[in-house]
mmCIF file of C-alpha atoms in Angstrom:
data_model
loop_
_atom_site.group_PDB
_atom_site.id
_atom_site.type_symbol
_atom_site.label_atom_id
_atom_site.label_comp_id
_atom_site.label_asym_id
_atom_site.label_seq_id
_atom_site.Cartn_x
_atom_site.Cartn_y
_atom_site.Cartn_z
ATOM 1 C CA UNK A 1 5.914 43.339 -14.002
ATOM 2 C CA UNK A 2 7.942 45.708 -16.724
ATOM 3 C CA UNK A 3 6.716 46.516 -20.032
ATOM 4 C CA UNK A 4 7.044 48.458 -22.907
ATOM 5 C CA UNK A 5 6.615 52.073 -21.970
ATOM 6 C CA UNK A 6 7.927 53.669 -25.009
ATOM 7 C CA UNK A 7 9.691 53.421 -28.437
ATOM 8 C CA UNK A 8 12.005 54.951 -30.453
ATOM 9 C CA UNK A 9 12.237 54.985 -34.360
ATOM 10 C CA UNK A 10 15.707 56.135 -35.782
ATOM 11 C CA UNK A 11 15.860 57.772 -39.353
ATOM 12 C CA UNK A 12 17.874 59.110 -41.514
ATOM 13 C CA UNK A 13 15.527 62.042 -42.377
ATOM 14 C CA UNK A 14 13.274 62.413 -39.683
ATOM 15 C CA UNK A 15 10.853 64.324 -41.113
ATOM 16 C CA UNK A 16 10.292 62.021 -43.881
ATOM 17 C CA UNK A 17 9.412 59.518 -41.342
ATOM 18 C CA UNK A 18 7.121 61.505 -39.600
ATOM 19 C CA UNK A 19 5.302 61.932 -42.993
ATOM 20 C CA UNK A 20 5.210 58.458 -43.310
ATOM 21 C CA UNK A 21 3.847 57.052 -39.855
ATOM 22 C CA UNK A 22 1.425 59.694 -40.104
ATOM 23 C CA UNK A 23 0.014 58.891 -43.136
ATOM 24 C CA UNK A 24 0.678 54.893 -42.474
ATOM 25 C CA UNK A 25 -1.221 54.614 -38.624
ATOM 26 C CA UNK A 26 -2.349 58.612 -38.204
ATOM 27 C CA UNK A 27 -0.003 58.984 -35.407
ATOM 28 C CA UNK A 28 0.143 62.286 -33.708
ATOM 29 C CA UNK A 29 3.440 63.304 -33.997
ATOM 30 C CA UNK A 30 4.935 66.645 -32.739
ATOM 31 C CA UNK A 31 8.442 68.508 -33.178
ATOM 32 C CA UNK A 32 9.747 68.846 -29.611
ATOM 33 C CA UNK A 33 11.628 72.114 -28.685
ATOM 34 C CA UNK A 34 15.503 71.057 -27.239
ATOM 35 C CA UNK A 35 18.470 70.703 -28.069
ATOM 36 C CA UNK A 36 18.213 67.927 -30.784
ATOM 37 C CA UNK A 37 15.597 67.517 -32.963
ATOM 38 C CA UNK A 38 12.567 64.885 -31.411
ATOM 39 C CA UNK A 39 9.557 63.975 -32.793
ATOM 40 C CA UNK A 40 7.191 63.356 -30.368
ATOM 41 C CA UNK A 41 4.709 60.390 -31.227
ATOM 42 C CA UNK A 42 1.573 59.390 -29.811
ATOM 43 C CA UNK A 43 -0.063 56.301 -30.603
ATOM 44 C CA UNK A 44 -3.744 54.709 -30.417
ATOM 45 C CA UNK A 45 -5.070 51.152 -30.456
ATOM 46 C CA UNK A 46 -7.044 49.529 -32.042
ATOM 47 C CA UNK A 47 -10.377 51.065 -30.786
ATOM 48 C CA UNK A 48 -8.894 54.490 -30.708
ATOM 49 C CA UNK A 49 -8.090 54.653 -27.166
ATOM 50 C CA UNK A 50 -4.681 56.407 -26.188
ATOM 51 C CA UNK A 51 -1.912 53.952 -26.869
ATOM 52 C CA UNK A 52 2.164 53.725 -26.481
ATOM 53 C CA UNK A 53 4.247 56.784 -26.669
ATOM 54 C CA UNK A 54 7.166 56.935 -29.295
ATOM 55 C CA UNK A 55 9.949 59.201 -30.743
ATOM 56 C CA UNK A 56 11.770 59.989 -33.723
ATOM 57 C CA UNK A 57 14.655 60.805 -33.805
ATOM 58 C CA UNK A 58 18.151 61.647 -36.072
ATOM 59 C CA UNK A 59 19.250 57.360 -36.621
ATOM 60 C CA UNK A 60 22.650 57.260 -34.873
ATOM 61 C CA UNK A 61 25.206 54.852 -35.633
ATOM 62 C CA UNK A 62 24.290 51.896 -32.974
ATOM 63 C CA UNK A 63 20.520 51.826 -34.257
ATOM 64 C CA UNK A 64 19.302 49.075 -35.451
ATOM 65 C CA UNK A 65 16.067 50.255 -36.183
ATOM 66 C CA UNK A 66 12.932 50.407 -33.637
ATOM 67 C CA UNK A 67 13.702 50.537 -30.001
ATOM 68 C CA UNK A 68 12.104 49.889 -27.338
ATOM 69 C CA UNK A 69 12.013 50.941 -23.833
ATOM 70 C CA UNK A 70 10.885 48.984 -20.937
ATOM 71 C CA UNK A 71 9.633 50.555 -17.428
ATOM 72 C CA UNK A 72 11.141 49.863 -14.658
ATOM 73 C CA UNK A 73 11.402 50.758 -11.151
ATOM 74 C CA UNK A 74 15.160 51.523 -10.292
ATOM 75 C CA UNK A 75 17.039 51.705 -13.794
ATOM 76 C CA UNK A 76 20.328 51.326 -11.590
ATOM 77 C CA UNK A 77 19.188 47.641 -10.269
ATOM 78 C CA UNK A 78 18.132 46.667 -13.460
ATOM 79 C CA UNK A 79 21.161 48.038 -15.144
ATOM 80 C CA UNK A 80 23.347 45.212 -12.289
ATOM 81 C CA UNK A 81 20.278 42.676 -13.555
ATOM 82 C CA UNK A 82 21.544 43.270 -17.059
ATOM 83 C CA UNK A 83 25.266 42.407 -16.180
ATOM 84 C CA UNK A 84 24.467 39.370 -13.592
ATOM 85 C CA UNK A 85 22.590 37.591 -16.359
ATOM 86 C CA UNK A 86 25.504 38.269 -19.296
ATOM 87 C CA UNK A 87 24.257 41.421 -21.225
ATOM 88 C CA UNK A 88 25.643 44.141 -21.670
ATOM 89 C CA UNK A 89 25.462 48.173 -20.986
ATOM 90 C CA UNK A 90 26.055 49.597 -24.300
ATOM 91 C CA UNK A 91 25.035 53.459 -23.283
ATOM 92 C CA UNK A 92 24.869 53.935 -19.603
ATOM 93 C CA UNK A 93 22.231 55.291 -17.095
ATOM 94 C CA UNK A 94 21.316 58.906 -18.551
ATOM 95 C CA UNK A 95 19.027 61.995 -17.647
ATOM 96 C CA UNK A 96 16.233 63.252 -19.480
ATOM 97 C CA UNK A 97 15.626 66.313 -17.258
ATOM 98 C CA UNK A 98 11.904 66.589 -15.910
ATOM 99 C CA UNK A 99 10.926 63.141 -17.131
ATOM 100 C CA UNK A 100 13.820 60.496 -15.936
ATOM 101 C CA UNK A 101 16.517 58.410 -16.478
ATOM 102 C CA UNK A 102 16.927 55.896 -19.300
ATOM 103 C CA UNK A 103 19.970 53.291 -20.432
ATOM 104 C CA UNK A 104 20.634 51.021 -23.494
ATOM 105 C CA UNK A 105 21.230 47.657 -23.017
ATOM 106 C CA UNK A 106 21.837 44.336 -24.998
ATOM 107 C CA UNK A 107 20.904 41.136 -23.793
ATOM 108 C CA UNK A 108 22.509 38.020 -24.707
ATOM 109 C CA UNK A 109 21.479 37.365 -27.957
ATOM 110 C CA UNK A 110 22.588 40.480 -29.377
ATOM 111 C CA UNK A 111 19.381 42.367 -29.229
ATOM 112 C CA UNK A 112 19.309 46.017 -28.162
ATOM 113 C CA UNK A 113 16.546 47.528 -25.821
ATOM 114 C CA UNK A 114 16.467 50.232 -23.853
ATOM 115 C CA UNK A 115 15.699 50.639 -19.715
ATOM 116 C CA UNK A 116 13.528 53.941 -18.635
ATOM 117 C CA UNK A 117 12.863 54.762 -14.836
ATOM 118 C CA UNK A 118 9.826 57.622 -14.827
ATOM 119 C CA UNK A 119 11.158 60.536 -12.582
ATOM 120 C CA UNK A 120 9.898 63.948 -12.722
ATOM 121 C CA UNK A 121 12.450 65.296 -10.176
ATOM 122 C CA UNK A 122 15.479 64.025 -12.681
ATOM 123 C CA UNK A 123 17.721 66.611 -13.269
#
Protein backbone atom coordinates (compact mmCIF):
# COMPACT_ATOMS: atom_id res chain seq x y z
CA UNK A 1 0.00 0.00 0.00
CA UNK A 2 1.48 3.82 -0.62
CA UNK A 3 2.02 6.25 2.00
CA UNK A 4 3.41 9.30 2.96
CA UNK A 5 7.13 9.12 2.49
CA UNK A 6 7.96 12.69 2.72
CA UNK A 7 6.86 16.39 2.94
CA UNK A 8 7.57 19.55 1.81
CA UNK A 9 6.98 22.99 3.56
CA UNK A 10 7.18 26.10 1.17
CA UNK A 11 8.20 29.59 2.66
CA UNK A 12 8.77 32.68 1.88
CA UNK A 13 11.96 32.99 4.02
CA UNK A 14 13.17 29.72 4.57
CA UNK A 15 15.30 30.24 7.17
CA UNK A 16 12.77 31.81 9.28
CA UNK A 17 10.91 28.66 9.02
CA UNK A 18 13.55 26.55 9.91
CA UNK A 19 13.83 28.69 13.13
CA UNK A 20 10.44 28.12 13.73
CA UNK A 21 9.87 24.21 13.31
CA UNK A 22 12.88 23.89 15.24
CA UNK A 23 11.94 25.63 18.06
CA UNK A 24 8.03 24.46 17.57
CA UNK A 25 8.72 20.22 17.30
CA UNK A 26 12.88 20.25 17.65
CA UNK A 27 13.18 19.05 14.19
CA UNK A 28 16.59 18.43 12.87
CA UNK A 29 16.87 20.46 10.08
CA UNK A 30 19.98 20.85 7.82
CA UNK A 31 21.01 23.30 4.83
CA UNK A 32 21.60 20.94 1.89
CA UNK A 33 24.52 21.79 -0.53
CA UNK A 34 22.93 22.13 -4.47
CA UNK A 35 21.86 24.15 -6.57
CA UNK A 36 18.82 25.71 -4.70
CA UNK A 37 18.63 26.25 -1.32
CA UNK A 38 16.93 22.90 0.78
CA UNK A 39 16.46 22.45 4.15
CA UNK A 40 16.70 19.13 5.03
CA UNK A 41 14.20 18.02 7.90
CA UNK A 42 14.08 15.11 9.99
CA UNK A 43 11.30 14.31 12.11
CA UNK A 44 10.53 12.06 15.35
CA UNK A 45 7.35 10.66 16.87
CA UNK A 46 5.95 10.71 19.53
CA UNK A 47 8.30 8.43 21.61
CA UNK A 48 11.32 9.84 19.94
CA UNK A 49 11.84 7.24 17.46
CA UNK A 50 12.99 8.40 13.86
CA UNK A 51 9.96 9.72 12.07
CA UNK A 52 8.97 11.26 8.40
CA UNK A 53 11.48 13.09 6.39
CA UNK A 54 10.64 16.74 5.18
CA UNK A 55 12.06 19.80 3.28
CA UNK A 56 12.01 23.37 3.13
CA UNK A 57 12.20 24.99 0.61
CA UNK A 58 11.97 28.75 -1.35
CA UNK A 59 7.52 28.76 -1.58
CA UNK A 60 6.99 28.84 -5.36
CA UNK A 61 4.03 30.14 -6.93
CA UNK A 62 1.75 26.77 -7.17
CA UNK A 63 2.26 26.07 -3.28
CA UNK A 64 -0.34 25.89 -1.35
CA UNK A 65 1.35 25.26 1.67
CA UNK A 66 2.51 21.66 3.08
CA UNK A 67 3.02 18.95 0.58
CA UNK A 68 3.11 15.78 0.69
CA UNK A 69 4.67 12.99 -1.10
CA UNK A 70 3.43 9.54 -1.38
CA UNK A 71 5.72 6.32 -2.22
CA UNK A 72 5.16 4.51 -4.84
CA UNK A 73 6.49 1.84 -6.91
CA UNK A 74 6.60 3.05 -10.65
CA UNK A 75 5.87 6.96 -10.53
CA UNK A 76 5.17 6.54 -14.42
CA UNK A 77 2.03 4.04 -13.72
CA UNK A 78 0.82 6.04 -11.11
CA UNK A 79 1.29 9.21 -13.01
CA UNK A 80 -1.47 7.16 -16.03
CA UNK A 81 -3.49 6.21 -12.50
CA UNK A 82 -3.69 9.93 -11.89
CA UNK A 83 -5.15 10.73 -15.44
CA UNK A 84 -7.54 7.46 -15.74
CA UNK A 85 -9.29 8.53 -12.55
CA UNK A 86 -9.66 12.56 -13.66
CA UNK A 87 -6.64 14.34 -11.94
CA UNK A 88 -4.36 15.99 -13.19
CA UNK A 89 -0.32 16.24 -13.80
CA UNK A 90 0.45 19.67 -12.79
CA UNK A 91 4.55 19.21 -12.83
CA UNK A 92 5.58 16.10 -14.58
CA UNK A 93 7.80 13.03 -13.71
CA UNK A 94 11.27 14.67 -12.56
CA UNK A 95 14.86 13.53 -11.37
CA UNK A 96 16.37 14.07 -8.18
CA UNK A 97 19.79 12.59 -9.09
CA UNK A 98 21.01 9.76 -6.59
CA UNK A 99 17.69 9.55 -4.79
CA UNK A 100 14.72 9.29 -7.60
CA UNK A 101 12.07 10.54 -9.43
CA UNK A 102 9.14 12.56 -8.11
CA UNK A 103 5.83 14.36 -9.88
CA UNK A 104 3.05 16.76 -8.69
CA UNK A 105 -0.26 15.87 -9.09
CA UNK A 106 -3.89 17.08 -8.28
CA UNK A 107 -6.62 14.88 -7.75
CA UNK A 108 -10.10 15.71 -8.35
CA UNK A 109 -11.00 17.84 -5.77
CA UNK A 110 -8.42 20.29 -6.33
CA UNK A 111 -5.92 19.09 -3.84
CA UNK A 112 -2.22 18.98 -4.69
CA UNK A 113 0.15 16.03 -3.65
CA UNK A 114 3.07 14.93 -4.84
CA UNK A 115 4.24 11.14 -6.30
CA UNK A 116 8.03 9.95 -5.32
CA UNK A 117 9.53 6.59 -6.73
CA UNK A 118 12.91 5.81 -4.42
CA UNK A 119 15.79 5.19 -6.99
CA UNK A 120 19.33 5.49 -6.19
CA UNK A 121 20.50 4.83 -9.80
CA UNK A 122 18.28 8.10 -11.02
CA UNK A 123 20.24 10.24 -12.92
Amino acid sequence: MATIVHFDIGAEDPQRAKEFYEGLFNWKIVLLTGPVDYYWIETGDIDGEYGLTGGIAKREPSDQGILNFIGVTSIDKYIKKVEELGGEVIESKKVVPGSGYLAICRDTEKNVFGLWQDDMSAI
